[in-house]
Amino acid sequence: MARFGCLGRLCSRKPLCYRYFVLSTIERKTRCKIFLAFRVPASSTSVDYTIGNAEILLQNGFRLREGELVADISERLKRGYVNLDGEGSRVLDHYASNGMLCILKRYHRPEDAVSIHFEQRCSNEITSVQKLRKSKHVVTFLETFDYDGFTYFAMEYLWRGSLWSLIRRVDALDLDTAKSFALQLANAIGDMHSKSIAHRDLTSSNIMIGPGGQLKIIDFNLCKPIACGDHRMHSFVGTYCSMPPEVLLCNPEITSPEANAYYGREVDWWYFGSLLYEMLTGKRPFITDDGASGSEFYNTVARSPSSIDFSGIKDAAARDLVERLLNAVPSERLGSTGGVKAVTQHQFFKGVDTQLSSISTVTDFIDARVFECIKVGLVSRTQKPPGHYLR
C-alpha cells in the first residue's frame, strides 16, 4: 500500500487495532469526506460492526422528551433536528466518549502539483491536534491510518453539532451562555498559541458542542505552526467573510505579491471577535455582497469597528470587547499583546461561571439526517423497554 511522504510517517504502520463501519456521510469537501462510523476492536467477536442499521444502539433505545408524540418527532425531523432527553443523551455520549461512535475524515491525495502542499497541511493538522491533546477545548484525536489509497483521521464524535447550527436554531444566544462560550473559546486560543499554533479559521462551523455545553475546536487543516522568532504568515486562507483585513491584503486580487503582505497569530483574536458578535446577534459582522469586488469588501473590513452595525448588542461590556477584538489595526487589537490573559481580564468576563452551569441554552439536539442514518430506536416513556421502535 502506497504511503504519502511526510504524511505517511504520521500514519499507523501497524495492523489496525480497530475496525470501522461507515454509517453515514456527514460532509463532502473538495479534498476530503467526513463520515460517521462505528469503531470496535479488531479482535472483538461480541459486536457485529457490519450491520447497517446500527442494532447495537437499538438495544439501548433513545427516549424522547416526555410528552412528545410521533407527530412531534415527524415535524422535528422536517426541521432538521431531534431533541433527546437526559437518558438518550447519556447513552449517545457513552458511545461517543469511548470511541465506538466516531468521525472519520478521509483525505484523497491529489495527483498534481499541489500534492506536497496538501501533505503539509494534513501533517500540520495531525501534529497540531496531537500537541493539543491535553486541551479540553480541542477535539480528541483517536488515530490515523492509510487504507486503500486514502488517509483517514479518526476523532471523537460530537453529536450535538456545531456552534453554527445552534446559533441558526435559536437566532442568538442569551448573554450568560455567550459569556460562557466566549470564555471557553478564549482559553482554547490561549492553548493553541501556547503551543505555537495559529488556527486561522475559527468560525462557528469549526466549533462543536460537547456534553454540558463544552465547546471543542475542530478542523485544523488550515492551522500554521509558528516558528520561533518569525510569526509572519502570508497565505490567503480562511473563511472569506470572517477574514481580518491583514489576511484580505494577502489576496493577489488586492495586493501584488511583491508587496509582501503578511499577518501574525493575532488573526485568531479577530476571528474570536467575529464569533462573539455572531453569538450575540445571530449574524456575522460582515456580509459579502455577490456584486462587490475584493477591494470593496476589504475597504469595509479595514474600517472596522466603525463599519459594523452594533444595534443588536445591548450589553455595553460586550460591545466594547467586540470593538477591541475587531480592531482593523493588528497591533492595537486586544490579544495581540498580553494574549489570552489580556482578553479574559476584560469586564465582559467578570463573574463568568467556568463550570458551564450558566449555560441555559438547550444543546442536546442531534442532526435529523444523521439520526435517521444510524436508525436509533426511540422509546416512549409511557411504555416499558424495549417499547415501540420508530423506524
Short mmCIF file of C-alpha atoms in Angstrom, two decimals:
data_model
loop_
_atom_site.label_atom_id
_atom_site.label_comp_id
_atom_site.label_asym_id
_atom_site.label_seq_id
_atom_site.Cartn_x
_atom_site.Cartn_y
_atom_site.Cartn_z
CA MET A 1 0.00 0.00 0.00
CA ALA A 2 1.47 3.34 -1.01
CA ARG A 3 2.02 5.91 1.67
CA PHE A 4 2.16 9.67 1.45
CA GLY A 5 5.56 11.25 2.06
CA CYS A 6 5.68 13.26 5.29
CA LEU A 7 2.04 12.40 5.96
CA GLY A 8 2.66 8.68 5.74
CA ARG A 9 5.23 8.88 8.53
CA LEU A 10 2.48 10.07 10.86
CA CYS A 11 0.09 7.28 9.89
CA SER A 12 -0.08 3.94 11.64
CA ARG A 13 2.14 1.28 10.06
CA LYS A 14 0.92 -1.40 12.45
CA PRO A 15 -2.06 -3.65 11.77
CA LEU A 16 -5.24 -1.78 12.63
CA CYS A 17 -6.31 -2.24 16.24
CA TYR A 18 -9.85 -1.20 15.31
CA ARG A 19 -12.35 -1.94 12.60
CA TYR A 20 -14.66 0.69 11.19
CA PHE A 21 -18.08 0.61 9.62
CA VAL A 22 -19.23 3.78 7.90
CA LEU A 23 -22.81 4.69 8.80
CA SER A 24 -23.25 7.99 7.04
CA THR A 25 -21.50 10.67 5.02
CA ILE A 26 -21.59 13.81 7.14
CA GLU A 27 -19.96 16.24 4.72
CA ARG A 28 -18.21 16.34 1.36
CA LYS A 29 -15.37 18.77 0.81
CA THR A 30 -13.01 19.36 -2.09
CA ARG A 31 -10.17 17.23 -0.76
CA CYS A 32 -11.88 15.09 1.87
CA LYS A 33 -15.06 13.38 3.00
CA ILE A 34 -16.28 13.19 6.58
CA PHE A 35 -18.09 10.06 7.80
CA LEU A 36 -19.84 8.87 10.93
CA ALA A 37 -18.59 5.38 11.75
CA PHE A 38 -18.62 2.53 14.25
CA ARG A 39 -15.21 1.81 15.76
CA VAL A 40 -14.72 -1.52 17.51
CA PRO A 41 -11.61 -3.53 18.49
CA ALA A 42 -10.37 -5.64 15.59
CA SER A 43 -10.29 -8.68 17.87
CA SER A 44 -13.86 -8.19 19.07
CA THR A 45 -16.32 -11.00 18.41
CA SER A 46 -19.10 -9.65 20.63
CA VAL A 47 -20.02 -6.79 18.29
CA ASP A 48 -21.10 -7.25 14.70
CA TYR A 49 -19.86 -3.97 13.27
CA THR A 50 -21.02 -4.84 9.77
CA ILE A 51 -24.74 -4.38 10.43
CA GLY A 52 -26.18 -1.49 8.50
CA ASN A 53 -28.93 -0.48 10.90
CA ALA A 54 -26.76 0.00 13.98
CA GLU A 55 -28.64 -2.52 16.11
CA ILE A 56 -26.16 -2.13 18.95
CA LEU A 57 -27.72 1.26 19.63
CA LEU A 58 -31.24 -0.10 19.29
CA GLN A 59 -30.57 -2.34 22.29
CA ASN A 60 -30.50 0.74 24.50
CA GLY A 61 -33.03 2.95 22.79
CA PHE A 62 -33.27 6.73 22.89
CA ARG A 63 -36.12 8.35 24.74
CA LEU A 64 -37.94 11.41 23.57
CA ARG A 65 -38.59 14.30 25.89
CA GLU A 66 -41.60 13.38 27.98
CA GLY A 67 -44.93 14.18 26.38
CA GLU A 68 -43.70 14.30 22.79
CA LEU A 69 -45.78 12.40 20.25
CA VAL A 70 -44.89 10.69 17.00
CA ALA A 71 -46.27 13.70 15.12
CA ASP A 72 -43.91 15.97 17.06
CA ILE A 73 -40.95 13.86 16.02
CA SER A 74 -42.01 13.84 12.38
CA GLU A 75 -42.18 17.62 12.50
CA ARG A 76 -38.76 17.88 14.13
CA LEU A 77 -37.27 15.61 11.52
CA LYS A 78 -38.60 18.01 8.90
CA ARG A 79 -36.99 20.91 10.78
CA GLY A 80 -33.65 19.15 10.70
CA TYR A 81 -33.11 18.19 14.32
CA VAL A 82 -34.30 15.91 17.13
CA ASN A 83 -34.17 16.81 20.82
CA LEU A 84 -33.15 13.93 23.12
CA ASP A 85 -33.88 13.68 26.83
CA GLY A 86 -31.23 13.13 29.52
CA GLU A 87 -31.18 9.35 29.23
CA GLY A 88 -30.92 9.42 25.45
CA SER A 89 -28.11 11.96 25.65
CA ARG A 90 -26.21 9.86 28.19
CA VAL A 91 -26.42 6.74 26.03
CA LEU A 92 -25.17 8.55 22.96
CA ASP A 93 -22.46 10.30 24.99
CA HIS A 94 -21.31 6.89 26.24
CA TYR A 95 -20.75 5.53 22.75
CA ALA A 96 -19.14 8.75 21.58
CA SER A 97 -16.83 9.14 24.60
CA ASN A 98 -15.46 5.59 24.38
CA GLY A 99 -14.83 5.98 20.65
CA MET A 100 -17.31 3.35 19.48
CA LEU A 101 -19.06 6.08 17.51
CA CYS A 102 -16.51 8.31 15.86
CA ILE A 103 -15.84 10.65 12.97
CA LEU A 104 -13.66 9.50 10.08
CA LYS A 105 -12.08 12.19 7.94
CA ARG A 106 -10.90 10.69 4.66
CA TYR A 107 -8.33 12.53 2.56
CA HIS A 108 -7.54 11.77 -1.05
CA ARG A 109 -4.06 12.72 -2.16
CA PRO A 110 -4.20 14.97 -5.23
CA GLU A 111 -2.12 13.76 -8.15
CA ASP A 112 -0.94 17.19 -9.20
CA ALA A 113 1.47 19.96 -8.34
CA VAL A 114 -0.32 20.85 -5.09
CA SER A 115 0.17 17.40 -3.54
CA ILE A 116 3.17 18.48 -1.47
CA HIS A 117 1.22 21.47 -0.16
CA PHE A 118 -1.70 19.16 0.62
CA GLU A 119 0.52 16.73 2.51
CA GLN A 120 1.97 19.55 4.58
CA ARG A 121 -1.48 20.75 5.60
CA CYS A 122 -2.52 17.23 6.62
CA SER A 123 0.71 16.82 8.55
CA ASN A 124 0.12 20.16 10.29
CA GLU A 125 -3.39 19.06 11.24
CA ILE A 126 -2.28 15.78 12.81
CA THR A 127 0.70 17.33 14.61
CA SER A 128 -1.34 20.24 15.96
CA VAL A 129 -4.17 18.10 17.33
CA GLN A 130 -1.65 15.77 18.95
CA LYS A 131 0.15 18.73 20.56
CA LEU A 132 -3.18 19.95 21.92
CA ARG A 133 -4.37 16.57 23.21
CA LYS A 134 -4.43 17.87 26.81
CA SER A 135 -6.67 20.81 25.94
CA LYS A 136 -10.29 20.17 26.88
CA HIS A 137 -11.40 22.57 24.15
CA VAL A 138 -9.88 20.72 21.18
CA VAL A 139 -11.39 17.66 19.51
CA THR A 140 -9.94 14.35 20.73
CA PHE A 141 -7.80 12.64 18.12
CA LEU A 142 -8.05 8.82 18.08
CA GLU A 143 -5.72 7.58 15.34
CA THR A 144 -4.70 7.98 11.72
CA PHE A 145 -4.11 5.28 9.14
CA ASP A 146 -3.82 4.62 5.41
CA TYR A 147 -6.27 2.30 3.70
CA ASP A 148 -6.96 1.58 0.04
CA GLY A 149 -5.23 4.69 -1.25
CA PHE A 150 -6.75 7.10 1.27
CA THR A 151 -5.55 8.61 4.52
CA TYR A 152 -8.03 8.53 7.40
CA PHE A 153 -8.18 10.57 10.61
CA ALA A 154 -10.37 9.10 13.36
CA MET A 155 -11.62 11.52 16.02
CA GLU A 156 -14.34 11.82 18.62
CA TYR A 157 -17.94 12.24 17.54
CA LEU A 158 -19.56 15.39 18.93
CA TRP A 159 -23.16 14.64 18.06
CA ARG A 160 -24.71 17.90 19.30
CA GLY A 161 -23.41 19.60 16.20
CA SER A 162 -21.69 22.89 15.58
CA LEU A 163 -22.00 26.29 17.19
CA TRP A 164 -23.16 27.48 13.77
CA SER A 165 -26.16 25.12 13.79
CA LEU A 166 -27.05 26.12 17.36
CA ILE A 167 -27.00 29.83 16.55
CA ARG A 168 -29.14 29.26 13.46
CA ARG A 169 -31.63 27.32 15.54
CA VAL A 170 -32.04 29.92 18.32
CA ASP A 171 -31.16 33.08 16.30
CA ALA A 172 -28.88 34.46 19.04
CA LEU A 173 -27.54 33.18 22.36
CA ASP A 174 -28.55 34.64 25.69
CA LEU A 175 -25.87 36.76 27.35
CA ASP A 176 -24.85 34.22 30.04
CA THR A 177 -24.45 31.42 27.51
CA ALA A 178 -22.48 33.70 25.18
CA LYS A 179 -20.16 34.65 28.05
CA SER A 180 -19.50 31.03 29.00
CA PHE A 181 -18.91 30.01 25.38
CA ALA A 182 -16.66 33.02 24.77
CA LEU A 183 -14.51 32.25 27.81
CA GLN A 184 -14.05 28.68 26.62
CA LEU A 185 -13.03 29.86 23.15
CA ALA A 186 -10.62 32.45 24.53
CA ASN A 187 -8.92 29.76 26.61
CA ALA A 188 -8.82 27.46 23.58
CA ILE A 189 -7.00 30.15 21.60
CA GLY A 190 -4.65 30.57 24.54
CA ASP A 191 -3.94 26.82 24.48
CA MET A 192 -3.17 26.92 20.75
CA HIS A 193 -0.92 29.96 20.95
CA SER A 194 0.95 28.47 23.93
CA LYS A 195 1.84 25.56 21.61
CA SER A 196 2.86 27.99 18.82
CA ILE A 197 -0.17 27.16 16.66
CA ALA A 198 -2.35 29.64 14.78
CA HIS A 199 -5.70 28.18 13.72
CA ARG A 200 -6.55 30.79 11.03
CA ASP A 201 -10.16 29.64 10.50
CA LEU A 202 -12.01 29.94 13.80
CA THR A 203 -15.60 30.07 12.61
CA SER A 204 -18.81 28.82 14.21
CA SER A 205 -18.91 25.84 11.81
CA ASN A 206 -15.50 24.71 13.13
CA ILE A 207 -16.61 24.69 16.76
CA MET A 208 -18.55 21.70 18.06
CA ILE A 209 -20.69 21.34 21.17
CA GLY A 210 -19.97 18.60 23.70
CA PRO A 211 -21.75 17.41 26.87
CA GLY A 212 -22.89 20.18 29.18
CA GLY A 213 -22.17 22.88 26.64
CA GLN A 214 -18.42 22.31 26.46
CA LEU A 215 -17.04 23.64 23.18
CA LYS A 216 -14.36 21.92 21.13
CA ILE A 217 -12.47 23.25 18.12
CA ILE A 218 -12.15 21.05 15.04
CA ASP A 219 -10.67 21.27 11.54
CA PHE A 220 -7.01 22.21 11.91
CA ASN A 221 -6.36 21.78 8.19
CA LEU A 222 -5.51 25.48 7.76
CA CYS A 223 -3.58 25.82 11.01
CA LYS A 224 0.01 27.00 10.95
CA PRO A 225 2.86 26.10 13.30
CA ILE A 226 4.54 29.36 14.27
CA ALA A 227 8.32 29.27 14.03
CA CYS A 228 10.33 30.76 16.88
CA GLY A 229 11.25 34.35 16.14
CA ASP A 230 9.14 34.57 12.98
CA HIS A 231 5.37 34.83 13.42
CA ARG A 232 4.70 36.08 9.90
CA MET A 233 2.31 34.23 7.62
CA HIS A 234 1.47 35.05 4.00
CA SER A 235 -1.16 32.56 2.79
CA PHE A 236 -4.57 33.82 1.74
CA VAL A 237 -6.60 31.20 3.63
CA GLY A 238 -9.64 31.08 5.88
CA THR A 239 -13.35 31.82 5.62
CA TYR A 240 -13.62 34.86 3.39
CA CYS A 241 -16.43 36.77 5.12
CA SER A 242 -14.69 36.37 8.51
CA MET A 243 -11.14 37.25 7.43
CA PRO A 244 -9.32 40.12 9.14
CA PRO A 245 -8.06 42.92 6.88
CA GLU A 246 -4.42 41.82 7.06
CA VAL A 247 -5.35 38.41 5.61
CA LEU A 248 -7.51 40.02 2.92
CA LEU A 249 -4.43 42.01 1.92
CA CYS A 250 -2.75 38.72 1.02
CA ASN A 251 -5.35 38.24 -1.71
CA PRO A 252 -3.45 38.61 -5.01
CA GLU A 253 -6.52 40.36 -6.44
CA ILE A 254 -5.97 43.19 -3.96
CA THR A 255 -2.23 43.28 -3.35
CA SER A 256 0.60 42.23 -5.63
CA PRO A 257 2.92 39.51 -4.28
CA GLU A 258 5.78 42.00 -4.40
CA ALA A 259 4.11 43.96 -1.60
CA ASN A 260 4.97 41.08 0.77
CA ALA A 261 1.76 41.35 2.82
CA TYR A 262 1.81 39.26 5.99
CA TYR A 263 -0.01 38.67 9.27
CA GLY A 264 0.54 37.07 12.68
CA ARG A 265 -1.34 34.88 15.13
CA GLU A 266 -3.45 37.86 16.26
CA VAL A 267 -5.75 36.88 13.38
CA ASP A 268 -7.24 34.31 15.76
CA TRP A 269 -8.37 37.13 18.08
CA TRP A 270 -10.14 38.79 15.15
CA TYR A 271 -11.96 35.53 14.44
CA PHE A 272 -12.83 35.37 18.15
CA GLY A 273 -14.37 38.84 17.97
CA SER A 274 -16.36 37.80 14.91
CA LEU A 275 -17.59 34.71 16.79
CA LEU A 276 -18.67 36.74 19.80
CA TYR A 277 -20.59 39.13 17.56
CA GLU A 278 -22.29 36.18 15.85
CA MET A 279 -23.24 34.57 19.17
CA LEU A 280 -24.83 37.80 20.41
CA THR A 281 -26.64 38.83 17.23
CA GLY A 282 -27.10 35.65 15.19
CA LYS A 283 -25.27 37.31 12.28
CA ARG A 284 -21.70 37.79 11.18
CA PRO A 285 -20.29 41.32 11.44
CA PHE A 286 -19.51 41.50 7.72
CA ILE A 287 -21.62 40.18 4.86
CA THR A 288 -20.17 39.74 1.41
CA ASP A 289 -22.18 41.18 -1.46
CA ASP A 290 -22.11 38.96 -4.54
CA GLY A 291 -21.61 42.03 -6.69
CA ALA A 292 -18.88 43.59 -4.56
CA SER A 293 -15.24 43.35 -5.58
CA GLY A 294 -12.50 42.12 -3.30
CA SER A 295 -11.26 45.68 -2.88
CA GLU A 296 -14.70 46.94 -1.86
CA PHE A 297 -15.07 44.24 0.78
CA TYR A 298 -11.57 44.92 2.06
CA ASN A 299 -12.30 48.64 2.38
CA THR A 300 -15.35 47.86 4.51
CA VAL A 301 -13.44 45.49 6.78
CA ALA A 302 -10.46 47.85 7.03
CA ARG A 303 -12.72 50.49 8.62
CA SER A 304 -13.70 48.15 11.45
CA PRO A 305 -15.11 48.63 14.03
CA SER A 306 -16.76 51.82 12.73
CA SER A 307 -18.22 49.92 9.75
CA ILE A 308 -20.03 47.37 11.97
CA ASP A 309 -23.70 47.54 12.95
CA PHE A 310 -23.80 47.20 16.75
CA SER A 311 -27.55 47.74 17.16
CA GLY A 312 -28.02 44.06 18.03
CA ILE A 313 -25.62 44.18 21.01
CA LYS A 314 -27.25 45.83 24.02
CA ASP A 315 -24.66 44.98 26.68
CA ALA A 316 -22.05 47.76 26.91
CA ALA A 317 -19.20 45.46 28.02
CA ALA A 318 -19.95 43.04 25.18
CA ARG A 319 -19.87 45.82 22.62
CA ASP A 320 -16.61 47.19 23.98
CA LEU A 321 -14.98 43.76 23.82
CA VAL A 322 -16.13 43.14 20.25
CA GLU A 323 -14.91 46.59 19.18
CA ARG A 324 -11.47 45.96 20.65
CA LEU A 325 -11.21 42.49 19.11
CA LEU A 326 -12.36 43.66 15.68
CA ASN A 327 -9.81 46.44 15.52
CA ALA A 328 -8.53 46.61 11.95
CA VAL A 329 -5.04 47.54 13.17
CA PRO A 330 -3.42 44.24 14.24
CA SER A 331 -1.01 45.80 16.75
CA GLU A 332 -3.92 47.56 18.51
CA ARG A 333 -6.19 44.52 18.60
CA LEU A 334 -6.97 43.12 22.04
CA GLY A 335 -4.92 39.95 22.50
CA SER A 336 -2.12 40.96 20.13
CA THR A 337 -0.12 41.90 23.22
CA GLY A 338 -0.89 40.22 26.51
CA GLY A 339 -2.54 37.27 24.79
CA VAL A 340 -5.38 35.35 26.40
CA LYS A 341 -4.84 36.98 29.80
CA ALA A 342 -5.48 40.44 28.37
CA VAL A 343 -8.69 39.18 26.76
CA THR A 344 -10.13 37.26 29.71
CA GLN A 345 -9.47 40.13 32.11
CA HIS A 346 -11.96 42.27 30.19
CA GLN A 347 -15.01 43.46 32.13
CA PHE A 348 -17.24 41.28 29.95
CA PHE A 349 -15.95 38.15 31.68
CA LYS A 350 -16.35 39.41 35.25
CA GLY A 351 -18.11 36.76 37.33
CA VAL A 352 -18.45 34.27 34.47
CA ASP A 353 -19.06 30.74 35.72
CA THR A 354 -16.32 28.49 34.38
CA GLN A 355 -18.22 25.33 35.40
CA LEU A 356 -20.72 25.66 32.50
CA SER A 357 -23.71 25.89 34.85
CA SER A 358 -24.56 29.33 33.45
CA ILE A 359 -25.40 27.82 30.04
CA SER A 360 -29.17 27.97 29.77
CA THR A 361 -29.49 27.26 26.04
CA VAL A 362 -30.61 23.68 25.35
CA THR A 363 -27.91 21.95 23.32
CA ASP A 364 -28.99 18.27 23.31
CA PHE A 365 -30.07 18.20 19.67
CA ILE A 366 -28.92 15.75 17.03
CA ASP A 367 -29.00 16.33 13.30
CA ALA A 368 -32.10 14.59 11.97
CA ARG A 369 -30.35 13.31 8.85
CA VAL A 370 -27.64 11.63 10.92
CA PHE A 371 -30.26 10.45 13.38
CA GLU A 372 -32.08 8.68 10.57
CA CYS A 373 -28.88 7.18 9.16
CA ILE A 374 -27.97 5.42 12.37
CA LYS A 375 -31.62 4.34 12.78
CA VAL A 376 -31.74 4.87 16.51
CA GLY A 377 -34.81 3.41 18.23
CA LEU A 378 -36.99 5.85 20.15
CA VAL A 379 -38.71 4.51 23.25
CA SER A 380 -41.69 6.36 24.73
CA ARG A 381 -41.55 6.89 28.47
CA THR A 382 -45.13 5.66 28.69
CA GLN A 383 -44.06 2.18 27.58
CA LYS A 384 -41.75 -0.40 29.07
CA PRO A 385 -38.47 -1.08 27.28
CA PRO A 386 -37.90 -2.13 24.59
CA GLY A 387 -41.19 -0.45 23.76
CA HIS A 388 -42.19 0.56 20.27
CA TYR A 389 -39.33 1.44 17.97
CA LEU A 390 -39.98 4.11 15.39
CA ARG A 391 -38.19 3.47 12.09
#
